[in-house]
PDB file of C-alpha atoms in Angstrom:
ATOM      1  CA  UNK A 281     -91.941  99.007   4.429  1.00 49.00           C
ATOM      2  CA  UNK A 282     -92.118  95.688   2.464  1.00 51.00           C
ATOM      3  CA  UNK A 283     -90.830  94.779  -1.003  1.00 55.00           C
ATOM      4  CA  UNK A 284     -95.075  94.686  -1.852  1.00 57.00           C
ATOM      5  CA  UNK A 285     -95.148  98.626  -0.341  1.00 56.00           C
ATOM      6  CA  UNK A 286     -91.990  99.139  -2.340  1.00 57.00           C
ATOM      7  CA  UNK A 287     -93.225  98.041  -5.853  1.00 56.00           C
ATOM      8  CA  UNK A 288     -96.042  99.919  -5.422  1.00 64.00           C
ATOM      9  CA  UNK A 289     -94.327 103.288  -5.484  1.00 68.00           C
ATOM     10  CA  UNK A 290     -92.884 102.464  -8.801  1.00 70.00           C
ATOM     11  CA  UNK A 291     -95.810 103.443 -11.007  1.00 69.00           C
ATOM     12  CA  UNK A 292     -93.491 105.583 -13.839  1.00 71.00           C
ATOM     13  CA  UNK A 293     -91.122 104.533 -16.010  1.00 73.00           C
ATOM     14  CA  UNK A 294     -88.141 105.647 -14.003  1.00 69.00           C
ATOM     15  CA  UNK A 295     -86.961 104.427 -10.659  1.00 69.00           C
ATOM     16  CA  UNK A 296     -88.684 105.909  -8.082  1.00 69.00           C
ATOM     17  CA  UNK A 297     -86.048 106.926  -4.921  1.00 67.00           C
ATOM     18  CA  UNK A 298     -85.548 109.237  -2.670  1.00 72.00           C
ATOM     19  CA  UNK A 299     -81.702 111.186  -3.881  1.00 68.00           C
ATOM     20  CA  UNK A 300     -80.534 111.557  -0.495  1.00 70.00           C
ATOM     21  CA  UNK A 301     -81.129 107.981   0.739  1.00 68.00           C
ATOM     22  CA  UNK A 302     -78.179 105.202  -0.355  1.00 61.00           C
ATOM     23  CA  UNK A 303     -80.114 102.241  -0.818  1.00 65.00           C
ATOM     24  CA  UNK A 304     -77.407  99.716  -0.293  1.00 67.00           C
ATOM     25  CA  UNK A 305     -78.285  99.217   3.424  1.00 68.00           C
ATOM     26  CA  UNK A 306     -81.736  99.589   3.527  1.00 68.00           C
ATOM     27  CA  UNK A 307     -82.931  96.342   3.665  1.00 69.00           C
ATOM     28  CA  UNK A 308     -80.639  96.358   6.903  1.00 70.00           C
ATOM     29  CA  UNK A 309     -82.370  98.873   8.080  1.00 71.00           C
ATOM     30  CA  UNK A 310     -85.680  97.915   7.395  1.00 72.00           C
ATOM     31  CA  UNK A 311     -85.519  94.662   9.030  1.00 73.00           C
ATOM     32  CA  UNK A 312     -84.097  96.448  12.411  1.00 72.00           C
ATOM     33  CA  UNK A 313     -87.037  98.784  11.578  1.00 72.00           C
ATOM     34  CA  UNK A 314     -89.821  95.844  11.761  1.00 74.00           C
ATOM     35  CA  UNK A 315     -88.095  94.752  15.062  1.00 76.00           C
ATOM     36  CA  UNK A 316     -88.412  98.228  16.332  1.00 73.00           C
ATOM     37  CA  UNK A 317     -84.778  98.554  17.892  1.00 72.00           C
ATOM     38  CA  UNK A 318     -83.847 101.217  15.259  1.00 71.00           C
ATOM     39  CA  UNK A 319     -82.668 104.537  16.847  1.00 72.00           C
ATOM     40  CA  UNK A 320     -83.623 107.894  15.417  1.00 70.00           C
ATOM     41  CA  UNK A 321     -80.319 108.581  13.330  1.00 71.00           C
ATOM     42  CA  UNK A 322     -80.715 105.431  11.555  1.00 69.00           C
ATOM     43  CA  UNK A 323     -84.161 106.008  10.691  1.00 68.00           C
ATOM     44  CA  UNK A 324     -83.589 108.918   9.259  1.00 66.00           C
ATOM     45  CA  UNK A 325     -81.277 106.824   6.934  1.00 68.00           C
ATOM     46  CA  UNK A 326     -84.201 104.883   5.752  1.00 72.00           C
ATOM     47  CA  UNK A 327     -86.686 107.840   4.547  1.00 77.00           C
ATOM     48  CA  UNK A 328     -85.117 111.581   4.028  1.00 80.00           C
ATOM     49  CA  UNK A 329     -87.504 113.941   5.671  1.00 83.00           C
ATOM     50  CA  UNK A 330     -87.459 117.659   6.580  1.00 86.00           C
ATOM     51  CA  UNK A 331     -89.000 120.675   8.724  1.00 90.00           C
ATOM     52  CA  UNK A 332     -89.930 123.504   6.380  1.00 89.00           C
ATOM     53  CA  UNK A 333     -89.556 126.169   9.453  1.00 87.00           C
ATOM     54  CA  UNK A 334     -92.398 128.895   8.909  1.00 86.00           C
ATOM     55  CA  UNK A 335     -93.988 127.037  11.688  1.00 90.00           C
ATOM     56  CA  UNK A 336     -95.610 124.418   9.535  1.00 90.00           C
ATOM     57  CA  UNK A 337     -95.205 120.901  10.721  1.00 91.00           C
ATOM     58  CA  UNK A 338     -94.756 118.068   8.938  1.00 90.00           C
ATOM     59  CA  UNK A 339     -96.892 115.694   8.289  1.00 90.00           C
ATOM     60  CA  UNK A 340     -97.002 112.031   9.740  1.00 89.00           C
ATOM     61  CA  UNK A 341     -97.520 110.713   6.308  1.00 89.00           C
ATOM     62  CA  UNK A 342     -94.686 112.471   5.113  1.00 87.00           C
ATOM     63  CA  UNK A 343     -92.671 110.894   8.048  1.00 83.00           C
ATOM     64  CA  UNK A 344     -93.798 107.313   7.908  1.00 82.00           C
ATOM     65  CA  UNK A 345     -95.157 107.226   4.065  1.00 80.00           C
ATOM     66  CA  UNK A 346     -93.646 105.102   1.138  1.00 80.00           C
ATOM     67  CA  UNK A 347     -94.199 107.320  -1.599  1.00 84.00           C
ATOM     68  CA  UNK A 348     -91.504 109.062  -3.474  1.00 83.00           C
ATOM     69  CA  UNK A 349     -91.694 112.874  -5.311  1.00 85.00           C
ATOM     70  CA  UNK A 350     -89.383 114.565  -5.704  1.00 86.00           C
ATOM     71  CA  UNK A 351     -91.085 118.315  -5.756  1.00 90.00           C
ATOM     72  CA  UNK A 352     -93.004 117.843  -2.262  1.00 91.00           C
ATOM     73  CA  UNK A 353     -91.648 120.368  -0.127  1.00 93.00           C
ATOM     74  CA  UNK A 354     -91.391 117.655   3.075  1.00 91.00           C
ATOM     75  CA  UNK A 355     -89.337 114.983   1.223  1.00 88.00           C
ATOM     76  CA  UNK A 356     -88.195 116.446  -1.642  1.00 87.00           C
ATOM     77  CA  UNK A 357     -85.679 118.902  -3.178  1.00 88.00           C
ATOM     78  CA  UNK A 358     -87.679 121.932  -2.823  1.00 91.00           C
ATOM     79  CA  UNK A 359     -87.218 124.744  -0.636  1.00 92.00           C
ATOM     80  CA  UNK A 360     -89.851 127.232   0.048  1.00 93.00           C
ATOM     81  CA  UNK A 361     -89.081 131.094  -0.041  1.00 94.00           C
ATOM     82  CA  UNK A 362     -90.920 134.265  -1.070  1.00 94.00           C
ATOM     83  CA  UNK A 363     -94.845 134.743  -0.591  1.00 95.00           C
ATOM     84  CA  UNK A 364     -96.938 132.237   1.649  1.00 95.00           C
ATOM     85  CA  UNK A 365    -100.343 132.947   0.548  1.00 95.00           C
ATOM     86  CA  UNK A 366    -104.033 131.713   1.610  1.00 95.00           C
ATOM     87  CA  UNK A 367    -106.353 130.301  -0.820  1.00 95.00           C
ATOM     88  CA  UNK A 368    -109.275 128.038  -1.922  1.00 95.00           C
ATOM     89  CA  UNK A 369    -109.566 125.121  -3.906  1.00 95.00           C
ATOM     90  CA  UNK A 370    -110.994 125.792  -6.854  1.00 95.00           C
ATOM     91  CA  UNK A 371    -110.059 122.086  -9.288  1.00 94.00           C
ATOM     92  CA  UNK A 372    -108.481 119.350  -8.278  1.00 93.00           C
ATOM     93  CA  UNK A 373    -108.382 117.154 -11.593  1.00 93.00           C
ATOM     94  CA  UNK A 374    -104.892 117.500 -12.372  1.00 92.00           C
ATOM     95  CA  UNK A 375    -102.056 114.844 -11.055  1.00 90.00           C
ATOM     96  CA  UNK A 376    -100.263 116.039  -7.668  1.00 91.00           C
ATOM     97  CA  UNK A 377    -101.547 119.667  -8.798  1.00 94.00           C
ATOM     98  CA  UNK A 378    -104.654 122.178  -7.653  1.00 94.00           C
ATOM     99  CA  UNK A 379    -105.627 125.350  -8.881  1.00 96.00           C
ATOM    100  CA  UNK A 380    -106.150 127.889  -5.806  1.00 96.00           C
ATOM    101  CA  UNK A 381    -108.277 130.970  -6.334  1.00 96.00           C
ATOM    102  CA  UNK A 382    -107.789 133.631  -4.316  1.00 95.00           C
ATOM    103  CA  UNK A 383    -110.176 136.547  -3.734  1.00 95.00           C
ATOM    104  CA  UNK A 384    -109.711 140.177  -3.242  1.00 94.00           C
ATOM    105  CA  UNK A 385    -111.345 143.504  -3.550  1.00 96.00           C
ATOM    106  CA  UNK A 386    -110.154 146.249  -5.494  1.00 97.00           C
ATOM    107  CA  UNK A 387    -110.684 149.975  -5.258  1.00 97.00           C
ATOM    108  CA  UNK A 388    -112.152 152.214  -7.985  1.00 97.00           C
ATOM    109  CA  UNK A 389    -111.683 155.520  -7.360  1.00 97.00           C
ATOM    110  CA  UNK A 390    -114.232 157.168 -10.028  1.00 96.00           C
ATOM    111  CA  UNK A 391    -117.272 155.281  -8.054  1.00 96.00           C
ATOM    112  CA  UNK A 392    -115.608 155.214  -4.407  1.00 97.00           C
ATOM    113  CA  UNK A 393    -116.602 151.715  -4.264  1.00 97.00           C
ATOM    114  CA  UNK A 394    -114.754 148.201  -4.398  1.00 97.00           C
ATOM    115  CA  UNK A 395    -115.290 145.186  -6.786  1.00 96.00           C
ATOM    116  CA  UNK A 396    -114.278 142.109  -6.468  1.00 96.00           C
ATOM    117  CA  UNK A 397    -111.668 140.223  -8.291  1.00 96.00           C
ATOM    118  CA  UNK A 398    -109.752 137.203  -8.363  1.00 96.00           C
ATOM    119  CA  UNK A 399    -106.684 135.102  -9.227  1.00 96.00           C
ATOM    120  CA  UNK A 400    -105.943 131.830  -9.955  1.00 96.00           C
ATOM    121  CA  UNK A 401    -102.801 130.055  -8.982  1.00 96.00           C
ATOM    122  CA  UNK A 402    -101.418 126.644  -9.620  1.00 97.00           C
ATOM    123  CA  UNK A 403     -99.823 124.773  -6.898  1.00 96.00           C
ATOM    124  CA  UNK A 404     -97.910 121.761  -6.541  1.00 96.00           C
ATOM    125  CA  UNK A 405     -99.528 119.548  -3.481  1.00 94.00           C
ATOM    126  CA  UNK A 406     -97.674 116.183  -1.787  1.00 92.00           C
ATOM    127  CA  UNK A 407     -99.159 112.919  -1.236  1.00 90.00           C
ATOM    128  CA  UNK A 408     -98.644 113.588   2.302  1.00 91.00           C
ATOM    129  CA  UNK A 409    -101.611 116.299   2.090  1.00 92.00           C
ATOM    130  CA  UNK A 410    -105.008 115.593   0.563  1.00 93.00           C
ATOM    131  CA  UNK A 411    -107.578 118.341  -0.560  1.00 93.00           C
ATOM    132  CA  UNK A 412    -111.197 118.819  -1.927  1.00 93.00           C
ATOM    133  CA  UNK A 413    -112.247 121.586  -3.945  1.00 93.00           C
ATOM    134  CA  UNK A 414    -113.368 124.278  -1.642  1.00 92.00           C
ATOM    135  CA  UNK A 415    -110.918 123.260   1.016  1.00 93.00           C
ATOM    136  CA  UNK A 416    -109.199 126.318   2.243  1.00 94.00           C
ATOM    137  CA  UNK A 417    -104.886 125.905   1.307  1.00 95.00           C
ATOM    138  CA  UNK A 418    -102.206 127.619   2.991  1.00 95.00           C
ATOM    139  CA  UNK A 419     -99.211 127.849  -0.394  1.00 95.00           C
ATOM    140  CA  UNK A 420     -95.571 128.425  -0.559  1.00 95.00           C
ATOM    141  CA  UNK A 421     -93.628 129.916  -3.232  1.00 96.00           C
ATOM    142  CA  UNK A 422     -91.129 127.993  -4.314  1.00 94.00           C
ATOM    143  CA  UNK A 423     -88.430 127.581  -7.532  1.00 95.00           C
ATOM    144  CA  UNK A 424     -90.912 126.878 -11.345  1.00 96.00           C
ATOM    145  CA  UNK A 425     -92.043 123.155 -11.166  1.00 94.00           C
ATOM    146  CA  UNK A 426     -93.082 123.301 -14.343  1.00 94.00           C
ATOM    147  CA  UNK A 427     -94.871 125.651 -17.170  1.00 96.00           C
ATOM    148  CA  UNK A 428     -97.288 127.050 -14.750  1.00 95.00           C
ATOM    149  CA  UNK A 429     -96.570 125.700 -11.206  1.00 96.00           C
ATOM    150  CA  UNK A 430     -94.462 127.798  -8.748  1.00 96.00           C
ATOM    151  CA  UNK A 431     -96.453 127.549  -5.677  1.00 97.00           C
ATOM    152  CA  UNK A 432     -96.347 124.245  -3.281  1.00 95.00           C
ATOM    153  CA  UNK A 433     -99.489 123.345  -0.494  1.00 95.00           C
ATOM    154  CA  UNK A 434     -98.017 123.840   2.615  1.00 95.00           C
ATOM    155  CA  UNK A 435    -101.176 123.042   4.925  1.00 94.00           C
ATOM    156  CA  UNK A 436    -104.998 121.797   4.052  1.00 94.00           C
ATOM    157  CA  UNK A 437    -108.247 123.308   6.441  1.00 92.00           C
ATOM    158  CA  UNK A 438    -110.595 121.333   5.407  1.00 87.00           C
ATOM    159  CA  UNK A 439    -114.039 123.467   4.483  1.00 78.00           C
ATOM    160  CA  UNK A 440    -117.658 122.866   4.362  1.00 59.00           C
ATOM    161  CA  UNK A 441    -118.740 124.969   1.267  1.00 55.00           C
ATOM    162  CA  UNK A 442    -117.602 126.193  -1.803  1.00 53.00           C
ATOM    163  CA  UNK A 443    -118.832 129.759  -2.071  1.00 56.00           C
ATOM    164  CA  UNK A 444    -116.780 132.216  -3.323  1.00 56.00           C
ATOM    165  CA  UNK A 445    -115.812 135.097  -1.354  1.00 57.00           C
ATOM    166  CA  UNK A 446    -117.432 134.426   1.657  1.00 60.00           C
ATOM    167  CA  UNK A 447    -114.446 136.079   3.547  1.00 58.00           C
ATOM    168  CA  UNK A 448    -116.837 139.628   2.490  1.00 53.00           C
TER     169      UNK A 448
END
């Protein structure tokens, strides 16, 4: 990480750092980190990181990246608990945000037939992942991120089409 990588993650108004990370001795750190004779637990002391469990890796870019945010469940303060759900992109014109729809089938019991339905769910996705709409999204839920937002992207497939329900 340079001071040129650095500057470029400041793009708000407020200073953009990781909470967990003291950045008094970080520019020790880095410079043992360009000479590659850093060992693990000081690395960890230049960029906080973290395994979400629910066997979901993290990502590399989440490991090695530069950029700061603070709601991405791999570097941030968010923990993910509740409902993991699978859905596809529907819009991705938002910043750092998608809208998922999800598809099911419900039953009507007058006609003995299903029809299909859907739901659409705002989600909260990291730098570290990158999506298209109709790119299939595995979400977490996690604490409100804002108005709307209480899902996180856990995991991108990435999809040829955009049809809706083809699962039927």
């Amino acid at each position: 990480m340079s001071s040129a990588a650095e500057l470029a993650v400041q793009n708000q108004r407020a200073f953009q750092k990781q909470q967990q990370i003291f950045l008094g001795n970080k520019n020790v750190l880095l410079k043992k980190l360009k000479e590659k004779s850093i060992t693990d637990k000081e690395r960890r002391k230049v960029r906080y990181w973290k395994n979400i469990g629910l066997g979901i890796q993290t990502p590399r870019t989440a490991i090695n990246g530069v950029y700061v945010d603070k709601k991405c469940p791999f570097t941030g303060s968010v923990s993910i608990r509740g409902r993991i759900l699978r859905g596809v992109v529907k819009a991705n014109k938002m910043t750092r945000t998608l809208i998922v729809r999800r598809d099911y089938l419900k039953y009507e019991k007058k006609y003995n037939r299903y029809e299909k339905r859907h739901k659409q769910i705002a989600a909260h996705i990291s730098p570290a992942l990158e999506a298209r709409e109709g790119d299939s999204v595995v979400i977490g839920e996690c604490r409100p991120l804002s108005k709307t937002v209480r899902f996180n992207v856990l995991k991108v497939d990435a999809k040829g089409g955009k049809k809706a329900f083809e699962l039927f």
